[in-house]
Coordinates of N, CA and C in Angstrom, one line a residue:
M776 N 5.9 -14.4 -9.4 CA 6.7 -13.4 -8.7 C 5.9 -12.1 -8.5
T777 N 6.1 -11.5 -7.4 CA 5.3 -10.3 -7.0 C 6.2 -9.1 -7.3
L778 N 5.7 -8.1 -7.9 CA 6.4 -6.8 -8.2 C 5.5 -5.7 -7.6
V779 N 6.1 -4.9 -6.6 CA 5.4 -3.8 -6.0 C 6.1 -2.5 -6.5
S780 N 5.3 -1.7 -7.2 CA 5.8 -0.4 -7.7 C 5.2 0.7 -6.8
I781 N 6.0 1.7 -6.4 CA 5.6 2.7 -5.6 C 5.9 4.1 -6.2
S782 N 5.0 5.0 -6.1 CA 5.1 6.4 -6.6 C 4.5 7.3 -5.6
C783 N 5.2 8.4 -5.3 CA 4.6 9.3 -4.3 C 5.1 10.7 -4.6
P784 N 4.2 11.7 -4.7 CA 4.7 13.1 -5.0 C 5.3 13.7 -3.7
V785 N 6.2 14.6 -4.0 CA 6.7 15.4 -2.9 C 6.4 16.9 -3.2
N786 N 5.6 17.5 -2.5 CA 5.2 18.8 -2.7 C 6.2 19.8 -2.2
P787 N 6.3 21.0 -2.8 CA 7.3 22.0 -2.3 C 7.2 22.3 -0.8
S788 N 6.0 22.2 -0.2 CA 5.8 22.4 1.2 C 6.2 21.3 2.1
E789 N 6.6 20.1 1.5 CA 6.9 18.9 2.3 C 8.4 18.7 2.3
D790 N 8.8 18.1 3.4 CA 10.2 17.7 3.6 C 10.4 16.4 3.0
P791 N 11.2 16.3 1.9 CA 11.4 15.0 1.2 C 11.8 13.8 2.1
E792 N 12.6 14.1 3.2 CA 13.0 13.0 4.1 C 11.8 12.5 4.9
K793 N 10.8 13.4 5.2 CA 9.6 12.9 5.9 C 8.7 12.1 5.0
V794 N 8.7 12.5 3.7 CA 7.9 11.7 2.8 C 8.5 10.3 2.6
R795 N 9.9 10.3 2.4 CA 10.6 9.0 2.3 C 10.3 8.2 3.5
A796 N 10.4 8.7 4.7 CA 10.1 8.0 6.0 C 8.7 7.4 6.0
A797 N 7.7 8.2 5.5 CA 6.3 7.7 5.4 C 6.2 6.5 4.5
V798 N 6.8 6.5 3.3 CA 6.8 5.4 2.4 C 7.5 4.2 3.1
L799 N 8.6 4.4 3.7 CA 9.4 3.3 4.3 C 8.7 2.7 5.5
S800 N 7.8 3.5 6.1 CA 7.1 3.0 7.3 C 6.2 1.9 6.9
I801 N 5.7 1.9 5.7 CA 4.8 0.9 5.1 C 5.5 -0.2 4.3
F802 N 6.5 0.3 3.6 CA 7.3 -0.6 2.8 C 8.8 -0.5 3.1
P803 N 9.2 -1.0 4.3 CA 10.6 -0.8 4.8 C 11.7 -1.3 3.9
D804 N 11.4 -2.2 3.0 CA 12.5 -2.8 2.1 C 12.4 -2.1 0.8
A805 N 11.7 -1.1 0.6 CA 11.5 -0.4 -0.7 C 12.8 0.2 -1.1
D806 N 13.1 0.2 -2.4 CA 14.2 0.9 -3.0 C 13.6 2.1 -3.8
I807 N 13.6 3.3 -3.2 CA 13.0 4.4 -3.8 C 14.0 5.6 -4.0
A808 N 13.8 6.4 -5.0 CA 14.6 7.5 -5.3 C 13.8 8.7 -5.6
L809 N 14.3 9.9 -5.3 CA 13.6 11.1 -5.6 C 14.0 11.6 -6.9
A810 N 13.1 11.9 -7.8 CA 13.4 12.4 -9.1 C 12.2 13.2 -9.6
D811 N 12.4 14.4 -10.1 CA 11.3 15.3 -10.6 C 10.1 15.4 -9.7
G812 N 10.5 15.6 -8.4 CA 9.4 15.9 -7.4 C 8.6 14.7 -7.0
R813 N 9.1 13.5 -7.2 CA 8.4 12.2 -6.9 C 9.4 11.2 -6.4
F814 N 9.0 10.4 -5.4 CA 9.7 9.2 -5.1 C 9.1 8.1 -5.9
E815 N 10.0 7.4 -6.6 CA 9.6 6.2 -7.4 C 10.5 5.1 -7.0
G816 N 9.9 3.9 -7.1 CA 10.7 2.7 -6.8 C 9.9 1.4 -6.7
T817 N 10.6 0.4 -6.1 CA 9.9 -0.9 -6.0 C 10.2 -1.4 -4.6
A818 N 9.4 -2.4 -4.2 CA 9.5 -3.1 -3.0 C 9.5 -4.6 -3.3
P819 N 10.2 -5.4 -2.5 CA 10.2 -6.8 -2.8 C 9.0 -7.6 -2.5
G820 N 8.1 -7.0 -1.7 CA 6.9 -7.7 -1.3 C 6.0 -6.8 -0.4
L821 N 5.0 -7.4 0.2 CA 4.0 -6.7 1.0 C 4.0 -7.2 2.4
D822 N 5.1 -7.7 2.9 CA 5.1 -8.3 4.3 C 4.7 -7.3 5.3
R823 N 5.3 -6.1 5.4 CA 5.0 -5.1 6.4 C 3.6 -4.6 6.2
F824 N 3.2 -4.4 5.0 CA 1.9 -3.9 4.7 C 0.9 -4.9 5.3
A825 N 1.1 -6.2 5.0 CA 0.2 -7.2 5.5 C 0.1 -7.3 7.0
Q826 N 1.3 -7.1 7.7 CA 1.3 -7.0 9.2 C 0.5 -5.8 9.7
L827 N 0.7 -4.7 9.1 CA 0.0 -3.5 9.5 C -1.6 -3.6 9.4
I828 N -2.0 -4.1 8.2 CA -3.5 -4.2 8.1 C -4.1 -5.2 9.0
R829 N -3.3 -6.2 9.5 CA -3.8 -7.1 10.5 C -3.9 -6.4 11.8
K830 N -2.8 -5.7 12.2 CA -2.7 -5.0 13.4 C -3.8 -4.0 13.6
E831 N -4.1 -3.3 12.4 CA -5.2 -2.3 12.4 C -6.6 -2.8 12.2
R832 N -6.6 -4.1 12.0 CA -7.9 -4.8 11.8 C -8.7 -4.2 10.6
I833 N -8.0 -4.0 9.5 CA -8.7 -3.5 8.3 C -8.6 -4.5 7.1
L834 N -8.6 -5.8 7.4 CA -8.5 -6.8 6.3 C -9.6 -6.6 5.3
D835 N -10.9 -6.5 5.8 CA -12.0 -6.4 4.9 C -11.9 -5.2 4.0
A836 N -11.6 -4.0 4.5 CA -11.4 -2.8 3.7 C -10.3 -3.0 2.7
T837 N -9.2 -3.6 3.1 CA -8.1 -3.8 2.2 C -8.4 -4.7 1.1
R838 N -9.1 -5.8 1.5 CA -9.5 -6.8 0.5 C -10.4 -6.2 -0.6
A839 N -11.4 -5.4 -0.1 CA -12.3 -4.7 -1.0 C -11.6 -3.8 -2.0
V840 N -10.6 -3.0 -1.5 CA -9.9 -2.1 -2.3 C -9.0 -2.9 -3.3
M841 N -8.4 -3.9 -2.9 CA -7.5 -4.7 -3.8 C -8.3 -5.4 -4.9
I842 N -9.5 -5.9 -4.5 CA -10.3 -6.6 -5.5 C -10.9 -5.6 -6.5
M843 N -11.5 -4.5 -5.9 CA -12.1 -3.5 -6.8 C -11.1 -2.9 -7.8
N844 N -9.8 -2.8 -7.5 CA -8.9 -2.3 -8.4 C -8.0 -3.3 -9.1
S845 N -8.5 -4.5 -9.1 CA -7.7 -5.6 -9.7 C -8.1 -5.8 -11.1
R846 N -7.1 -5.9 -12.0 CA -7.4 -6.2 -13.4 C -6.0 -6.6 -14.1
D847 N -6.1 -7.5 -15.0 CA -5.0 -7.9 -15.8 C -3.7 -8.3 -15.0
G848 N -3.9 -9.0 -13.9 CA -2.8 -9.5 -13.1 C -2.1 -8.4 -12.2
S849 N -2.9 -7.4 -11.9 CA -2.4 -6.4 -11.0 C -3.5 -5.7 -10.2
T850 N -3.1 -5.0 -9.2 CA -4.0 -4.3 -8.4 C -3.4 -3.0 -8.0
R851 N -4.2 -2.0 -7.7 CA -3.7 -0.6 -7.4 C -4.3 -0.2 -6.0
M852 N -3.5 0.6 -5.3 CA -4.0 1.2 -4.1 C -3.4 2.6 -3.9
A853 N -4.2 3.5 -3.3 CA -3.7 4.8 -3.0 C -3.7 4.9 -1.5
L854 N -2.5 5.1 -0.9 CA -2.4 5.2 0.6 C -2.2 6.6 1.0
N855 N -2.8 7.0 2.1 CA -2.7 8.3 2.6 C -1.3 8.5 3.2
K856 N -0.5 9.4 2.6 CA 0.8 9.6 3.1 C 1.0 10.3 4.4
Q857 N 0.0 11.1 4.8 CA 0.0 11.7 6.1 C -0.1 10.7 7.2
V858 N -1.0 9.7 7.0 CA -1.3 8.7 8.0 C 0.0 7.7 8.0
A859 N 0.6 7.5 6.9 CA 1.8 6.7 6.8 C 2.9 7.2 7.6
T860 N 2.9 8.5 7.9 CA 4.0 9.1 8.6 C 4.1 8.5 10.1
V861 N 3.0 8.0 10.5 CA 2.9 7.4 11.9 C 2.9 5.9 11.8
G862 N 3.2 5.3 10.6 CA 3.3 3.9 10.4 C 2.0 3.2 10.3
K863 N 0.9 3.8 9.9 CA -0.4 3.2 9.7 C -0.8 3.3 8.3
V864 N -1.7 2.4 8.0 CA -2.3 2.3 6.6 C -3.7 2.9 6.6
S865 N -3.9 3.8 5.7 CA -5.2 4.3 5.4 C -5.3 4.6 3.9
F866 N -6.5 4.2 3.4 CA -6.6 4.3 1.9 C -7.0 5.8 1.7
A867 N -6.4 6.4 0.7 CA -6.6 7.8 0.3 C -7.9 8.0 -0.4
E868 N -8.6 9.1 -0.1 CA -9.7 9.5 -0.9 C -9.3 10.0 -2.2
K869 N -10.2 10.2 -3.1 CA -9.9 10.6 -4.4 C -9.2 12.0 -4.4
R870 N -8.1 12.1 -5.1 CA -7.4 13.4 -5.2 C -7.1 14.1 -3.8
P871 N -6.3 13.4 -3.0 CA -5.9 14.0 -1.7 C -5.1 15.3 -2.0
V872 N -5.2 16.3 -1.1 CA -4.5 17.5 -1.3 C -3.0 17.4 -1.5
L873 N -2.4 16.6 -0.7 CA -0.9 16.4 -0.8 C -0.5 15.2 -1.7
G874 N -1.5 14.6 -2.3 CA -1.2 13.4 -3.1 C -1.1 12.2 -2.2
A875 N -0.9 11.0 -2.8 CA -1.0 9.8 -2.1 C 0.2 8.9 -2.5
I876 N 0.4 7.9 -1.7 CA 1.4 6.9 -2.0 C 0.7 5.9 -2.9
E877 N 1.0 5.9 -4.2 CA 0.4 5.1 -5.2 C 1.2 3.8 -5.3
V878 N 0.4 2.7 -5.1 CA 1.1 1.4 -5.1 C 0.4 0.5 -6.2
T879 N 1.2 -0.1 -7.0 CA 0.7 -1.1 -8.0 C 1.4 -2.4 -7.7
V880 N 0.6 -3.4 -7.6 CA 1.1 -4.8 -7.3 C 0.8 -5.7 -8.5
K881 N 1.8 -6.3 -9.0 CA 1.6 -7.2 -10.1 C 2.1 -8.6 -9.6
D882 N 1.3 -9.6 -10.0 CA 1.6 -11.0 -9.7 C 1.0 -11.9 -10.7
D883 N 1.7 -13.1 -10.9 CA 1.2 -14.0 -11.9 C -0.2 -14.5 -11.5
D884 N -0.5 -14.6 -10.2 CA -1.8 -15.0 -9.7 C -2.3 -14.0 -8.7
I885 N -2.8 -12.9 -9.2 CA -3.2 -11.7 -8.3 C -4.3 -12.1 -7.3
T886 N -5.2 -13.0 -7.7 CA -6.2 -13.5 -6.8 C -5.6 -14.2 -5.6
A887 N -4.7 -15.1 -5.8 CA -4.0 -15.8 -4.7 C -3.2 -14.8 -3.8
L888 N -2.6 -13.8 -4.4 CA -1.9 -12.8 -3.6 C -2.8 -12.0 -2.7
I889 N -4.0 -11.6 -3.3 CA -5.0 -10.9 -2.5 C -5.4 -11.8 -1.3
D890 N -5.7 -13.1 -1.6 CA -6.1 -14.0 -0.6 C -5.0 -14.1 0.5
R891 N -3.8 -14.1 0.2 CA -2.7 -14.2 1.2 C -2.6 -12.9 2.0
V892 N -2.6 -11.7 1.3 CA -2.4 -10.4 2.0 C -3.6 -10.0 2.8
A893 N -4.7 -10.1 2.2 CA -6.0 -9.7 2.8 C -7.0 -10.8 2.7
P894 N -6.9 -11.8 3.5 CA -7.8 -13.0 3.4 C -9.2 -12.6 3.8
I895 N -10.1 -13.5 3.5 CA -11.5 -13.4 3.9 C -11.6 -13.5 5.4
T896 N -12.5 -12.8 6.0 CA -12.7 -12.8 7.4 C -14.2 -13.2 7.7
V897 N -14.4 -13.7 8.9 CA -15.7 -14.0 9.4 C -15.7 -13.4 10.8
D898 N -16.7 -12.5 11.0 CA -16.8 -11.7 12.3 C -15.5 -11.0 12.7
G899 N -14.8 -10.5 11.6 CA -13.6 -9.8 11.8 C -12.3 -10.6 12.0
E900 N -12.5 -12.0 12.0 CA -11.3 -12.8 12.2 C -10.9 -13.5 10.9
E901 N -9.7 -13.6 10.7 CA -9.1 -14.2 9.5 C -9.5 -15.7 9.4
V902 N -10.0 -16.1 8.2 CA -10.4 -17.4 8.0 C -9.2 -18.2 7.5
K903 N -8.8 -19.2 8.3 CA -7.6 -20.0 8.0 C -8.0 -21.1 7.1
A904 N -7.3 -21.4 6.0 CA -7.7 -22.4 5.1 C -7.2 -23.8 5.6

Protein backbone atom coordinates (compact mmCIF):
# COMPACT_ATOMS: atom_id res chain seq x y z
CA MET A 1 0.00 0.00 0.00
CA THR A 2 1.27 3.45 -0.93
CA LEU A 3 1.11 6.35 1.52
CA VAL A 4 1.84 9.85 0.25
CA SER A 5 2.42 12.48 2.95
CA ILE A 6 2.49 16.16 2.02
CA SER A 7 3.74 19.16 3.98
CA CYS A 8 3.99 22.72 2.71
CA PRO A 9 4.66 25.98 4.56
CA VAL A 10 2.44 29.01 4.08
CA ASN A 11 4.40 32.21 4.57
CA PRO A 12 2.73 35.39 5.88
CA SER A 13 3.17 36.96 2.42
CA GLU A 14 1.31 34.11 0.71
CA ASP A 15 -2.39 33.57 0.14
CA PRO A 16 -3.22 30.22 1.78
CA GLU A 17 -5.80 29.41 -0.92
CA LYS A 18 -3.17 29.85 -3.65
CA VAL A 19 -0.80 27.55 -1.77
CA ARG A 20 -3.63 25.00 -1.37
CA ALA A 21 -4.35 25.26 -5.11
CA ALA A 22 -0.65 24.70 -5.90
CA VAL A 23 -0.56 21.49 -3.85
CA LEU A 24 -3.85 20.27 -5.32
CA SER A 25 -2.64 20.93 -8.87
CA ILE A 26 -0.07 18.15 -8.37
CA PHE A 27 -2.05 16.00 -5.91
CA PRO A 28 -5.74 16.70 -6.70
CA ASP A 29 -7.04 13.94 -4.41
CA ALA A 30 -4.99 15.11 -1.42
CA ASP A 31 -6.68 15.67 1.90
CA ILE A 32 -4.80 18.65 3.35
CA ALA A 33 -5.49 21.05 6.20
CA LEU A 34 -3.86 24.28 7.30
CA ALA A 35 -2.46 24.27 10.83
CA ASP A 36 0.33 26.30 12.41
CA GLY A 37 1.28 27.94 9.12
CA ARG A 38 1.57 24.68 7.14
CA PHE A 39 -0.60 22.54 4.97
CA GLU A 40 -0.28 18.93 6.11
CA GLY A 41 -2.02 15.89 4.76
CA THR A 42 -2.02 12.80 2.63
CA ALA A 43 -2.83 11.75 -0.91
CA PRO A 44 -4.07 8.33 -2.01
CA GLY A 45 -1.45 7.98 -4.73
CA LEU A 46 0.78 9.53 -7.35
CA ASP A 47 -1.44 9.28 -10.44
CA ARG A 48 -1.56 12.98 -11.37
CA PHE A 49 2.11 13.42 -10.46
CA ALA A 50 3.00 10.52 -12.78
CA GLN A 51 0.92 12.05 -15.60
CA LEU A 52 2.59 15.44 -15.20
CA ILE A 53 6.16 14.11 -15.25
CA ARG A 54 5.38 12.22 -18.46
CA LYS A 55 3.78 15.27 -20.05
CA GLU A 56 6.77 17.42 -19.06
CA ARG A 57 9.19 14.68 -20.17
CA ILE A 58 11.12 14.68 -16.88
CA LEU A 59 11.06 10.95 -16.15
CA ASP A 60 14.85 10.67 -15.85
CA ALA A 61 15.14 13.61 -13.45
CA THR A 62 12.24 12.32 -11.37
CA ARG A 63 13.66 8.81 -11.24
CA ALA A 64 17.06 10.16 -10.15
CA VAL A 65 15.50 12.24 -7.35
CA MET A 66 13.33 9.37 -6.14
CA ILE A 67 16.20 6.86 -6.14
CA MET A 68 18.69 9.27 -4.56
CA ASN A 69 16.25 10.00 -1.70
CA SER A 70 15.09 6.42 -1.24
CA ARG A 71 15.72 4.55 2.00
CA ASP A 72 13.90 2.20 4.34
CA GLY A 73 10.81 1.79 2.15
CA SER A 74 10.28 5.46 1.43
CA THR A 75 11.41 8.28 -0.81
CA ARG A 76 11.27 12.05 -0.41
CA MET A 77 10.89 14.91 -2.87
CA ALA A 78 10.81 18.67 -2.53
CA LEU A 79 8.68 20.33 -5.20
CA ASN A 80 8.80 24.00 -6.14
CA LYS A 81 5.48 25.43 -5.00
CA GLN A 82 5.67 28.47 -7.28
CA VAL A 83 5.93 26.22 -10.33
CA ALA A 84 3.13 24.04 -8.93
CA THR A 85 0.79 27.05 -9.07
CA VAL A 86 0.67 26.54 -12.85
CA GLY A 87 0.23 22.77 -12.57
CA LYS A 88 3.80 21.77 -13.36
CA VAL A 89 6.38 19.71 -11.51
CA SER A 90 9.80 21.12 -10.72
CA PHE A 91 12.13 19.86 -8.05
CA ALA A 92 13.08 22.52 -5.51
CA GLU A 93 16.62 23.55 -4.89
CA LYS A 94 17.93 23.41 -1.35
CA ARG A 95 16.18 25.80 0.98
CA PRO A 96 13.92 27.68 -1.46
CA VAL A 97 12.97 31.14 -0.21
CA LEU A 98 9.25 30.39 0.09
CA GLY A 99 9.70 26.77 1.11
CA ALA A 100 8.72 23.71 -0.89
CA ILE A 101 6.00 21.12 -1.14
CA GLU A 102 7.64 18.30 0.80
CA VAL A 103 6.45 14.88 -0.30
CA THR A 104 7.24 11.58 1.42
CA VAL A 105 6.14 8.39 -0.29
CA LYS A 106 6.10 5.11 1.62
CA ASP A 107 5.47 1.75 0.00
CA ASP A 108 6.09 -1.91 0.82
CA ASP A 109 8.13 -2.15 -2.40
CA ILE A 110 9.51 1.34 -3.00
CA THR A 111 11.70 0.15 -5.89
CA ALA A 112 8.68 -1.20 -7.79
CA LEU A 113 6.76 2.02 -7.07
CA ILE A 114 9.62 4.11 -8.50
CA ASP A 115 9.70 1.83 -11.55
CA ARG A 116 5.96 2.43 -12.09
CA VAL A 117 5.96 6.18 -11.45
CA ALA A 118 9.25 7.09 -13.14
CA PRO A 119 10.33 4.16 -15.31
CA ILE A 120 13.64 3.74 -17.04
CA THR A 121 13.88 5.51 -20.39
CA VAL A 122 15.94 5.01 -23.54
CA ASP A 123 16.47 8.08 -25.71
CA GLY A 124 13.84 9.87 -23.64
CA GLU A 125 11.15 7.23 -24.26
CA GLU A 126 9.66 5.07 -21.52
CA VAL A 127 10.85 1.46 -21.65
CA LYS A 128 7.82 -0.84 -21.59
CA ALA A 129 8.35 -4.12 -19.79
